[in-house]
Amino acid sequence: MRFGIVSDIHSNWQALQAVLADMPEVDEVICLGDVVGYGADPNRCVDLVREKGWPTLVGNHDRACTDVDILEWFNEDAARAIEWTVARLGADRLRWLSELPECDQIGDEIVLVHGSPRDHIYEYILDAATAEANLSLVEGQVCFHGHTHVPGIFRRESGQLLHEYQVGTFKLTGTELVNPGSVGQPRDGIPDASYAIWDRSAGTFEFRRVAYDREGAKRAIRSAKLPDRFAERLDSGR
Ligand code: ZN
């Protein structure tokens, strides 16, 4: 079975459309959370994910839409984007967001979360100490996660922690933290939308990038009068 793995769409309709057009045929698509926040198209993005029936986890921005206490942790611009989003989503989409699960599994071998195995929604796996602590929680398993918007694989090899990334296919070997990157707001310095294909039977994970209509996404953010830096950072990929 082949799975499309997407995360951190962040209301970027143009990026989501490009990923869908680029994605080879798969049996199922899994979404690791943060469908909304930052971008200007929350409704179209939520509706597409729901219509496709993609199993979806809750991200911190999704949760902030339905829990005001969480919003207090957000910086001013991100909080403004959430308030703008909530004002547009409507009760039915908000209910869908509020019911998204925090974690899931595929068989015994794959753990699915937005943040990390230790802290399902909020922890960023960016540094070696955080990666090590979380690898110890998934011995023998692979964790697919998002949240950092930085694609890559954390794994150990001969006692060394490795963080690997390149567009292309990696063999999964077990005890790994694997991030497909962000569809709608990449932060690894490459502005193209990021996602992946997991081939369960072959045990491979393919990182893919696709250019999208960034001008359209930026225009939408600006005409919605969302904070301008959310438009600017689409070009820098930071
Ligand atoms: Zn995110």
Short mmCIF file of N, CA and C in Angstrom, two decimals, residues 6-86:
data_model
loop_
_atom_site.label_atom_id
_atom_site.label_comp_id
_atom_site.label_asym_id
_atom_site.label_seq_id
_atom_site.Cartn_x
_atom_site.Cartn_y
_atom_site.Cartn_z
N VAL A 6 1.04 14.22 4.12
CA VAL A 6 1.07 15.68 4.04
C VAL A 6 0.94 16.26 5.45
N SER A 7 1.45 17.48 5.64
CA SER A 7 1.34 18.13 6.94
C SER A 7 1.38 19.64 6.75
N ASP A 8 0.89 20.37 7.75
CA ASP A 8 1.04 21.82 7.78
C ASP A 8 0.63 22.51 6.47
N ILE A 9 -0.60 22.25 6.08
CA ILE A 9 -1.16 22.89 4.88
C ILE A 9 -1.33 24.39 5.12
N HIS A 10 -1.74 24.74 6.33
CA HIS A 10 -1.83 26.14 6.76
C HIS A 10 -2.61 27.03 5.79
N SER A 11 -3.78 26.57 5.42
CA SER A 11 -4.72 27.40 4.63
C SER A 11 -4.12 27.90 3.33
N ASN A 12 -3.14 27.18 2.80
CA ASN A 12 -2.52 27.57 1.53
C ASN A 12 -3.11 26.72 0.41
N TRP A 13 -4.16 27.24 -0.19
CA TRP A 13 -4.91 26.52 -1.21
C TRP A 13 -4.06 26.25 -2.46
N GLN A 14 -3.28 27.25 -2.84
CA GLN A 14 -2.46 27.11 -4.05
C GLN A 14 -1.44 25.98 -3.88
N ALA A 15 -0.83 25.91 -2.69
CA ALA A 15 0.15 24.85 -2.44
C ALA A 15 -0.53 23.49 -2.38
N LEU A 16 -1.69 23.43 -1.76
CA LEU A 16 -2.41 22.15 -1.66
C LEU A 16 -2.82 21.63 -3.03
N GLN A 17 -3.26 22.54 -3.90
CA GLN A 17 -3.64 22.16 -5.26
C GLN A 17 -2.44 21.60 -6.02
N ALA A 18 -1.29 22.24 -5.85
CA ALA A 18 -0.08 21.80 -6.56
C ALA A 18 0.36 20.42 -6.07
N VAL A 19 0.25 20.19 -4.77
CA VAL A 19 0.62 18.88 -4.21
C VAL A 19 -0.31 17.80 -4.76
N LEU A 20 -1.59 18.10 -4.82
CA LEU A 20 -2.54 17.12 -5.34
C LEU A 20 -2.25 16.78 -6.80
N ALA A 21 -1.91 17.81 -7.57
CA ALA A 21 -1.63 17.58 -8.99
C ALA A 21 -0.34 16.79 -9.18
N ASP A 22 0.60 16.97 -8.27
CA ASP A 22 1.92 16.34 -8.40
C ASP A 22 1.95 14.91 -7.85
N MET A 23 1.02 14.62 -6.93
CA MET A 23 1.08 13.35 -6.19
C MET A 23 0.80 12.14 -7.10
N PRO A 24 1.71 11.17 -7.10
CA PRO A 24 1.42 9.96 -7.87
C PRO A 24 0.25 9.21 -7.23
N GLU A 25 -0.23 8.19 -7.92
CA GLU A 25 -1.40 7.47 -7.40
C GLU A 25 -1.04 6.79 -6.07
N VAL A 26 -1.88 7.02 -5.07
CA VAL A 26 -1.67 6.39 -3.76
C VAL A 26 -2.99 5.77 -3.30
N ASP A 27 -2.89 4.89 -2.30
CA ASP A 27 -4.10 4.25 -1.78
C ASP A 27 -4.79 5.13 -0.75
N GLU A 28 -4.00 5.92 -0.04
CA GLU A 28 -4.57 6.78 1.00
C GLU A 28 -3.65 7.97 1.24
N VAL A 29 -4.24 9.08 1.68
CA VAL A 29 -3.44 10.23 2.08
C VAL A 29 -3.67 10.48 3.57
N ILE A 30 -2.59 10.73 4.30
CA ILE A 30 -2.67 11.01 5.73
C ILE A 30 -2.19 12.44 5.95
N CYS A 31 -2.94 13.17 6.79
CA CYS A 31 -2.59 14.57 7.07
C CYS A 31 -2.21 14.70 8.54
N LEU A 32 -0.99 15.22 8.78
CA LEU A 32 -0.44 15.27 10.14
C LEU A 32 -0.75 16.57 10.88
N GLY A 33 -1.76 17.30 10.42
CA GLY A 33 -2.26 18.43 11.20
C GLY A 33 -1.84 19.80 10.72
N ASP A 34 -2.42 20.82 11.36
CA ASP A 34 -2.32 22.22 10.95
C ASP A 34 -2.81 22.43 9.52
N VAL A 35 -4.09 22.10 9.35
CA VAL A 35 -4.75 22.39 8.08
C VAL A 35 -4.93 23.90 7.93
N VAL A 36 -5.12 24.59 9.08
CA VAL A 36 -5.41 26.03 9.04
C VAL A 36 -4.30 26.84 9.72
N GLY A 37 -4.49 28.16 9.74
CA GLY A 37 -3.52 29.09 10.33
C GLY A 37 -2.62 29.68 9.25
N TYR A 38 -2.21 30.94 9.42
CA TYR A 38 -1.30 31.68 8.54
C TYR A 38 -1.92 32.10 7.20
N GLY A 39 -2.48 31.17 6.47
CA GLY A 39 -2.90 31.43 5.09
C GLY A 39 -4.33 31.92 4.98
N ALA A 40 -4.73 32.18 3.73
CA ALA A 40 -5.99 32.90 3.48
C ALA A 40 -7.15 32.00 3.04
N ASP A 41 -6.93 30.70 2.97
CA ASP A 41 -8.00 29.82 2.47
C ASP A 41 -8.35 28.68 3.41
N PRO A 42 -8.69 29.00 4.66
CA PRO A 42 -9.00 27.90 5.59
C PRO A 42 -10.19 27.06 5.15
N ASN A 43 -11.23 27.71 4.63
CA ASN A 43 -12.44 26.94 4.32
C ASN A 43 -12.21 25.94 3.19
N ARG A 44 -11.57 26.41 2.11
CA ARG A 44 -11.34 25.50 0.98
C ARG A 44 -10.41 24.36 1.38
N CYS A 45 -9.42 24.66 2.21
CA CYS A 45 -8.48 23.61 2.63
C CYS A 45 -9.17 22.58 3.53
N VAL A 46 -9.92 23.06 4.52
CA VAL A 46 -10.64 22.13 5.41
C VAL A 46 -11.64 21.30 4.59
N ASP A 47 -12.37 21.96 3.71
CA ASP A 47 -13.39 21.23 2.94
C ASP A 47 -12.76 20.14 2.06
N LEU A 48 -11.62 20.45 1.46
CA LEU A 48 -10.98 19.46 0.60
C LEU A 48 -10.51 18.25 1.42
N VAL A 49 -9.88 18.52 2.55
CA VAL A 49 -9.38 17.42 3.39
C VAL A 49 -10.56 16.55 3.86
N ARG A 50 -11.66 17.22 4.21
CA ARG A 50 -12.84 16.46 4.67
C ARG A 50 -13.48 15.66 3.52
N GLU A 51 -13.62 16.32 2.37
CA GLU A 51 -14.24 15.62 1.23
C GLU A 51 -13.43 14.41 0.81
N LYS A 52 -12.12 14.55 0.85
CA LYS A 52 -11.26 13.42 0.46
C LYS A 52 -11.26 12.34 1.53
N GLY A 53 -11.70 12.69 2.73
CA GLY A 53 -11.73 11.72 3.82
C GLY A 53 -10.35 11.34 4.33
N TRP A 54 -9.38 12.28 4.21
CA TRP A 54 -8.03 11.97 4.68
C TRP A 54 -8.03 11.87 6.21
N PRO A 55 -7.52 10.76 6.76
CA PRO A 55 -7.32 10.73 8.21
C PRO A 55 -6.39 11.89 8.59
N THR A 56 -6.80 12.68 9.58
CA THR A 56 -6.10 13.92 9.91
C THR A 56 -5.93 14.04 11.42
N LEU A 57 -4.74 14.46 11.83
CA LEU A 57 -4.46 14.68 13.25
C LEU A 57 -4.63 16.15 13.57
N VAL A 58 -4.75 16.45 14.86
CA VAL A 58 -4.89 17.85 15.25
C VAL A 58 -3.51 18.48 15.41
N GLY A 59 -3.35 19.69 14.85
CA GLY A 59 -2.14 20.48 15.05
C GLY A 59 -2.40 21.62 16.02
N ASN A 60 -1.34 22.34 16.39
CA ASN A 60 -1.51 23.42 17.37
C ASN A 60 -2.40 24.54 16.84
N HIS A 61 -2.30 24.86 15.55
CA HIS A 61 -3.16 25.92 15.01
C HIS A 61 -4.62 25.45 14.92
N ASP A 62 -4.81 24.18 14.59
CA ASP A 62 -6.17 23.63 14.55
C ASP A 62 -6.79 23.71 15.95
N ARG A 63 -5.99 23.34 16.96
CA ARG A 63 -6.49 23.33 18.33
C ARG A 63 -6.77 24.75 18.82
N ALA A 64 -5.91 25.69 18.41
CA ALA A 64 -6.10 27.08 18.85
C ALA A 64 -7.42 27.67 18.34
N CYS A 65 -7.94 27.10 17.23
CA CYS A 65 -9.22 27.59 16.71
C CYS A 65 -10.38 27.26 17.65
N THR A 66 -10.21 26.23 18.46
CA THR A 66 -11.34 25.79 19.28
C THR A 66 -11.01 25.85 20.77
N ASP A 67 -9.85 26.39 21.13
CA ASP A 67 -9.46 26.46 22.54
C ASP A 67 -8.72 27.78 22.78
N VAL A 68 -9.40 28.76 23.35
CA VAL A 68 -8.80 30.09 23.50
C VAL A 68 -7.58 30.10 24.42
N ASP A 69 -7.50 29.14 25.34
CA ASP A 69 -6.33 29.10 26.23
C ASP A 69 -5.05 28.86 25.44
N ILE A 70 -5.16 28.03 24.40
CA ILE A 70 -3.99 27.73 23.56
C ILE A 70 -3.54 28.98 22.81
N LEU A 71 -4.50 29.77 22.41
CA LEU A 71 -4.21 30.97 21.63
C LEU A 71 -3.28 31.93 22.38
N GLU A 72 -3.32 31.91 23.69
CA GLU A 72 -2.46 32.78 24.49
C GLU A 72 -0.97 32.48 24.29
N TRP A 73 -0.65 31.27 23.86
CA TRP A 73 0.75 30.91 23.62
C TRP A 73 1.25 31.40 22.27
N PHE A 74 0.35 31.82 21.42
CA PHE A 74 0.74 32.19 20.06
C PHE A 74 1.30 33.62 20.03
N ASN A 75 2.23 33.88 19.09
CA ASN A 75 2.66 35.26 18.94
C ASN A 75 1.51 36.06 18.33
N GLU A 76 1.66 37.39 18.40
CA GLU A 76 0.54 38.27 18.05
C GLU A 76 0.03 38.04 16.62
N ASP A 77 0.96 37.93 15.67
CA ASP A 77 0.54 37.76 14.27
C ASP A 77 -0.17 36.42 14.06
N ALA A 78 0.39 35.35 14.63
CA ALA A 78 -0.22 34.02 14.46
C ALA A 78 -1.60 33.99 15.13
N ALA A 79 -1.71 34.65 16.28
CA ALA A 79 -3.00 34.70 16.97
C ALA A 79 -4.03 35.47 16.14
N ARG A 80 -3.55 36.56 15.52
CA ARG A 80 -4.47 37.34 14.67
C ARG A 80 -4.99 36.49 13.51
N ALA A 81 -4.11 35.69 12.93
CA ALA A 81 -4.52 34.83 11.83
C ALA A 81 -5.53 33.78 12.30
N ILE A 82 -5.34 33.27 13.52
CA ILE A 82 -6.30 32.30 14.05
C ILE A 82 -7.67 32.96 14.26
N GLU A 83 -7.66 34.16 14.84
CA GLU A 83 -8.94 34.85 15.06
C GLU A 83 -9.65 35.13 13.74
N TRP A 84 -8.88 35.53 12.75
CA TRP A 84 -9.43 35.76 11.41
C TRP A 84 -10.02 34.46 10.86
N THR A 85 -9.29 33.36 11.07
CA THR A 85 -9.73 32.05 10.57
C THR A 85 -11.02 31.60 11.26
N VAL A 86 -11.04 31.73 12.59
CA VAL A 86 -12.23 31.29 13.35
C VAL A 86 -13.47 32.06 12.89
#
